[in-house]
PDB file of C-alpha atoms in Angstrom:
ATOM      1  CA  HIS A1133      92.524 152.125 -66.519  1.00 46.00           C
ATOM      2  CA  VAL A1134      94.054 153.319 -63.559  1.00 57.00           C
ATOM      3  CA  TYR A1135      96.974 151.608 -61.402  1.00 60.00           C
ATOM      4  CA  THR A1136      98.583 151.886 -58.118  1.00 67.00           C
ATOM      5  CA  ILE A1137     102.278 151.611 -57.102  1.00 74.00           C
ATOM      6  CA  GLU A1138     101.453 149.829 -53.631  1.00 73.00           C
ATOM      7  CA  GLN A1139     101.049 146.708 -55.177  1.00 77.00           C
ATOM      8  CA  ILE A1140     105.010 146.554 -56.456  1.00 86.00           C
ATOM      9  CA  LEU A1141     106.631 148.937 -54.154  1.00 89.00           C
ATOM     10  CA  GLU A1142     106.290 150.393 -50.483  1.00 88.00           C
ATOM     11  CA  ASN A1143     108.201 153.261 -49.332  1.00 89.00           C
ATOM     12  CA  GLY A1144     109.694 153.144 -45.711  1.00 89.00           C
ATOM     13  CA  SER A1145     111.516 155.675 -44.068  1.00 90.00           C
ATOM     14  CA  GLY A1146     114.111 157.915 -44.912  1.00 89.00           C
ATOM     15  CA  GLY A1147     113.060 158.498 -48.664  1.00 91.00           C
ATOM     16  CA  SER A1148     110.214 159.660 -51.008  1.00 92.00           C
ATOM     17  CA  PHE A1149     108.874 158.347 -54.277  1.00 92.00           C
ATOM     18  CA  ALA A1150     108.330 160.702 -57.391  1.00 92.00           C
ATOM     19  CA  ALA A1151     106.926 159.432 -60.644  1.00 90.00           C
ATOM     20  CA  CYS A1152     109.561 159.382 -63.582  1.00 92.00           C
ATOM     21  CA  GLY A1153     106.768 158.403 -66.168  1.00 89.00           C
ATOM     22  CA  ASP A1154     104.842 155.581 -66.810  1.00 86.00           C
ATOM     23  CA  GLY A1155     106.311 152.481 -65.163  1.00 89.00           C
ATOM     24  CA  CYS A1156     109.128 154.606 -63.436  1.00 93.00           C
ATOM     25  CA  ILE A1157     109.618 155.525 -60.186  1.00 93.00           C
ATOM     26  CA  LEU A1158     112.558 157.931 -58.596  1.00 95.00           C
ATOM     27  CA  TRP A1159     113.180 156.954 -54.827  1.00 95.00           C
ATOM     28  CA  THR A1160     115.356 159.645 -53.222  1.00 94.00           C
ATOM     29  CA  VAL A1161     117.109 158.587 -49.781  1.00 93.00           C
ATOM     30  CA  GLY A1162     118.719 161.309 -47.512  1.00 88.00           C
ATOM     31  CA  GLN A1163     118.566 164.955 -46.946  1.00 81.00           C
ATOM     32  CA  ALA A1164     120.249 168.302 -46.239  1.00 72.00           C
ATOM     33  CA  PHE A1165     120.392 169.184 -42.681  1.00 68.00           C
ATOM     34  CA  PRO A1166     121.562 172.666 -41.203  1.00 60.00           C
ATOM     35  CA  THR A1167     124.074 171.600 -38.437  1.00 59.00           C
ATOM     36  CA  GLY A1168     125.106 168.285 -36.942  1.00 61.00           C
ATOM     37  CA  SER A1169     128.144 166.010 -35.731  1.00 63.00           C
ATOM     38  CA  CYS A1170     130.927 165.737 -38.533  1.00 73.00           C
ATOM     39  CA  TYR A1171     129.517 162.184 -38.957  1.00 74.00           C
ATOM     40  CA  GLN A1172     126.201 161.340 -40.160  1.00 79.00           C
ATOM     41  CA  GLU A1173     124.570 158.157 -41.292  1.00 83.00           C
ATOM     42  CA  LEU A1174     121.247 158.665 -43.364  1.00 86.00           C
ATOM     43  CA  THR A1175     119.232 155.763 -44.245  1.00 90.00           C
ATOM     44  CA  GLY A1176     116.517 154.956 -46.329  1.00 93.00           C
ATOM     45  CA  THR A1177     114.322 151.845 -46.585  1.00 94.00           C
ATOM     46  CA  MET A1178     111.640 150.206 -48.655  1.00 94.00           C
ATOM     47  CA  ARG A1179     109.743 147.089 -49.568  1.00 93.00           C
ATOM     48  CA  VAL A1180     109.659 145.208 -52.725  1.00 94.00           C
ATOM     49  CA  LEU A1181     106.074 143.657 -52.786  1.00 90.00           C
ATOM     50  CA  LYS A1182     106.151 142.190 -56.389  1.00 90.00           C
ATOM     51  CA  PRO A1183     109.803 141.501 -57.217  1.00 93.00           C
ATOM     52  CA  GLU A1184     108.902 139.785 -60.549  1.00 92.00           C
ATOM     53  CA  ALA A1185     107.448 143.203 -61.719  1.00 93.00           C
ATOM     54  CA  ILE A1186     110.702 145.043 -61.321  1.00 95.00           C
ATOM     55  CA  LEU A1187     112.358 145.663 -64.874  1.00 97.00           C
ATOM     56  CA  SER A1188     115.688 147.767 -63.846  1.00 97.00           C
ATOM     57  CA  ALA A1189     116.811 150.007 -61.026  1.00 97.00           C
ATOM     58  CA  GLU A1190     119.528 152.314 -61.041  1.00 97.00           C
ATOM     59  CA  LEU A1191     121.675 154.353 -58.915  1.00 95.00           C
ATOM     60  CA  GLU A1192     121.892 157.914 -60.558  1.00 94.00           C
ATOM     61  CA  GLU A1193     122.723 161.231 -59.049  1.00 92.00           C
ATOM     62  CA  LEU A1194     124.492 161.236 -55.462  1.00 92.00           C
ATOM     63  CA  TRP A1195     124.666 164.602 -53.816  1.00 88.00           C
ATOM     64  CA  TYR A1196     127.049 165.073 -50.762  1.00 84.00           C
ATOM     65  CA  GLU A1197     128.641 167.714 -48.131  1.00 80.00           C
ATOM     66  CA  ASP A1198     131.644 167.587 -47.617  1.00 76.00           C
ATOM     67  CA  TYR A1199     132.669 164.022 -48.231  1.00 79.00           C
ATOM     68  CA  ILE A1200     131.061 160.859 -47.879  1.00 83.00           C
ATOM     69  CA  GLU A1201     132.635 157.531 -46.335  1.00 86.00           C
ATOM     70  CA  GLY A1202     130.250 155.392 -48.386  1.00 89.00           C
ATOM     71  CA  LEU A1203     127.066 154.873 -50.286  1.00 92.00           C
ATOM     72  CA  TRP A1204     126.111 151.125 -49.068  1.00 92.00           C
ATOM     73  CA  ILE A1205     123.061 149.153 -51.021  1.00 94.00           C
ATOM     74  CA  ASP A1206     123.301 145.489 -50.307  1.00 91.00           C
ATOM     75  CA  GLY A1207     126.469 145.077 -48.481  1.00 89.00           C
ATOM     76  CA  ARG A1208     128.623 146.909 -51.306  1.00 93.00           C
ATOM     77  CA  ASN A1209     129.900 150.666 -51.092  1.00 93.00           C
ATOM     78  CA  HIS A1210     129.222 152.311 -54.426  1.00 93.00           C
ATOM     79  CA  TYR A1211     130.726 155.301 -53.974  1.00 90.00           C
ATOM     80  CA  ALA A1212     133.366 157.054 -50.972  1.00 86.00           C
ATOM     81  CA  HIS A1213     135.230 160.525 -51.514  1.00 80.00           C
ATOM     82  CA  THR A1214     137.185 161.124 -47.976  1.00 74.00           C
ATOM     83  CA  SER A1215     140.412 162.739 -47.213  1.00 66.00           C
ATOM     84  CA  GLY A1216     141.693 165.915 -45.510  1.00 59.00           C
ATOM     85  CA  ASP A1217     139.550 167.827 -42.803  1.00 59.00           C
ATOM     86  CA  CYS A1218     136.118 167.664 -42.118  1.00 59.00           C
ATOM     87  CA  GLU A1219     135.010 170.959 -43.632  1.00 57.00           C
ATOM     88  CA  ASN A1220     136.214 171.261 -47.409  1.00 57.00           C
ATOM     89  CA  ASP A1221     133.865 174.027 -48.691  1.00 64.00           C
ATOM     90  CA  ASP A1222     132.555 171.234 -51.375  1.00 67.00           C
ATOM     91  CA  SER A1223     129.282 170.150 -52.363  1.00 75.00           C
ATOM     92  CA  PRO A1224     129.725 167.965 -55.335  1.00 76.00           C
ATOM     93  CA  THR A1225     126.986 166.020 -57.719  1.00 85.00           C
ATOM     94  CA  VAL A1226     128.238 162.892 -59.221  1.00 85.00           C
ATOM     95  CA  TRP A1227     126.286 160.584 -61.677  1.00 88.00           C
ATOM     96  CA  LEU A1228     126.932 157.290 -60.871  1.00 90.00           C
ATOM     97  CA  GLY A1229     125.391 154.986 -63.329  1.00 92.00           C
ATOM     98  CA  HIS A1230     125.374 151.763 -61.277  1.00 94.00           C
ATOM     99  CA  ASP A1231     122.994 148.857 -61.998  1.00 96.00           C
ATOM    100  CA  VAL A1232     121.256 147.508 -58.828  1.00 96.00           C
ATOM    101  CA  THR A1233     118.497 145.510 -60.461  1.00 97.00           C
ATOM    102  CA  GLY A1234     119.488 142.427 -58.807  1.00 96.00           C
ATOM    103  CA  TYR A1235     119.085 143.790 -55.347  1.00 96.00           C
ATOM    104  CA  PHE A1236     115.621 145.106 -56.209  1.00 96.00           C
ATOM    105  CA  ARG A1237     114.269 142.063 -57.944  1.00 96.00           C
ATOM    106  CA  THR A1238     114.066 140.207 -54.611  1.00 95.00           C
ATOM    107  CA  ALA A1239     111.043 140.567 -52.185  1.00 94.00           C
ATOM    108  CA  GLY A1240     111.391 142.335 -49.009  1.00 94.00           C
ATOM    109  CA  GLU A1241     112.796 145.390 -47.262  1.00 95.00           C
ATOM    110  CA  LYS A1242     115.556 147.294 -49.033  1.00 95.00           C
ATOM    111  CA  ARG A1243     118.051 149.564 -47.413  1.00 94.00           C
ATOM    112  CA  VAL A1244     120.268 152.392 -48.519  1.00 94.00           C
ATOM    113  CA  LEU A1245     122.840 153.523 -46.079  1.00 91.00           C
ATOM    114  CA  LEU A1246     125.103 157.076 -46.595  1.00 87.00           C
ATOM    115  CA  ALA A1247     127.685 157.490 -44.547  1.00 86.00           C
ATOM    116  CA  LEU A1248     128.569 161.418 -44.683  1.00 81.00           C
ATOM    117  CA  ILE A1249     131.508 163.496 -43.104  1.00 73.00           C
ATOM    118  CA  GLN A1250     130.552 167.181 -42.903  1.00 70.00           C
ATOM    119  CA  GLY A1251     131.624 170.256 -41.304  1.00 64.00           C
ATOM    120  CA  GLY A1252     130.822 173.950 -40.928  1.00 64.00           C
ATOM    121  CA  SER A1253     127.031 175.000 -41.261  1.00 61.00           C
ATOM    122  CA  ARG A1254     125.646 172.687 -43.322  1.00 68.00           C
ATOM    123  CA  GLY A1255     125.880 168.824 -44.472  1.00 72.00           C
ATOM    124  CA  GLY A1256     123.663 165.967 -45.734  1.00 80.00           C
ATOM    125  CA  GLY A1257     123.468 164.105 -49.089  1.00 86.00           C
ATOM    126  CA  THR A1258     120.965 162.406 -51.033  1.00 90.00           C
ATOM    127  CA  VAL A1259     121.191 159.593 -53.891  1.00 93.00           C
ATOM    128  CA  GLN A1260     118.454 158.875 -56.692  1.00 96.00           C
ATOM    129  CA  ILE A1261     117.318 155.157 -57.548  1.00 96.00           C
ATOM    130  CA  ARG A1262     115.439 155.081 -60.507  1.00 97.00           C
ATOM    131  CA  ILE A1263     113.090 151.785 -60.379  1.00 96.00           C
ATOM    132  CA  ARG A1264     111.415 150.790 -63.717  1.00 96.00           C
ATOM    133  CA  PHE A1265     108.398 148.340 -63.518  1.00 93.00           C
ATOM    134  CA  ASP A1266     105.918 146.732 -65.540  1.00 90.00           C
ATOM    135  CA  PRO A1267     102.619 148.357 -64.711  1.00 85.00           C
ATOM    136  CA  THR A1268     100.686 145.243 -65.767  1.00 83.00           C
ATOM    137  CA  LYS A1269     102.007 143.501 -62.884  1.00 81.00           C
ATOM    138  CA  ALA A1270      99.935 146.522 -60.696  1.00 73.00           C
ATOM    139  CA  GLU A1271      96.655 146.095 -59.299  1.00 64.00           C
ATOM    140  CA  TRP A1272      94.312 147.653 -62.005  1.00 58.00           C
ATOM    141  CA  LEU A1273      91.267 149.769 -60.417  1.00 54.00           C
ATOM    142  CA  PRO A1274      87.913 150.380 -62.053  1.00 53.00           C
ATOM    143  CA  ASN A1275      87.792 154.041 -63.660  1.00 53.00           C
ATOM    144  CA  GLY A1276      86.574 156.681 -61.138  1.00 45.00           C
ATOM    145  CA  TYR A1277      88.589 154.943 -58.365  1.00 43.00           C
ATOM    146  CA  LYS A1278      91.228 157.170 -56.743  1.00 43.00           C
ATOM    147  CA  ARG A1279      93.975 156.140 -54.289  1.00 46.00           C
ATOM    148  CA  PRO A1280      96.952 158.798 -53.071  1.00 45.00           C
ATOM    149  CA  ALA A1281      99.426 156.858 -55.157  1.00 47.00           C
ATOM    150  CA  ASP A1282      97.370 157.298 -58.343  1.00 45.00           C
ATOM    151  CA  THR A1283      98.144 160.943 -58.415  1.00 43.00           C
ATOM    152  CA  ILE A1284     101.943 159.910 -57.592  1.00 46.00           C
ATOM    153  CA  MET A1285     101.880 157.835 -60.860  1.00 45.00           C
ATOM    154  CA  GLY A1286     100.351 160.466 -62.741  1.00 43.00           C
ATOM    155  CA  LYS A1287      97.628 158.222 -63.562  1.00 42.00           C
ATOM    156  CA  ARG A1288      93.920 159.368 -62.278  1.00 37.00           C
ATOM    157  CA  GLY A1289      90.120 157.857 -62.754  1.00 36.00           C
ATOM    158  CA  LYS A1290      87.263 160.354 -63.374  1.00 34.00           C
ATOM    159  CA  SER A1291      86.246 162.647 -61.102  1.00 32.00           C
TER     160      SER A1291
END
């Protein structure tokens, strides 16, 4: 059997999905950009269609250049690092390990906001959220049937 993620999660804007094993999606929000104003906001959206399928959601790796005013999810700032000048010649990667399962266990649009402060010739930021789900809650498709998300999930029917 093959299954499709579209019955559980739907990617919106500003983010991308990548498979991280059976019943696992890594949602990356944000980007690197070559130039821009000192203050940038990057937003990612997705929709949870079957909240009963969500087993866990965890904020994992955060990368930013030069500072971050906030990583906002569900009205809560999960991380900030600000001080000094706009340019600090630093581009840290931070492991967060914050559980945000409750937010993803409700249906509807989910939004992540990165408020970034950058200087110099490059900036940006990304955050990764690992979402584990129960594949048995997904739509099962007959063998031989393929959809674009089937490839993302690493599941394929017969050619």
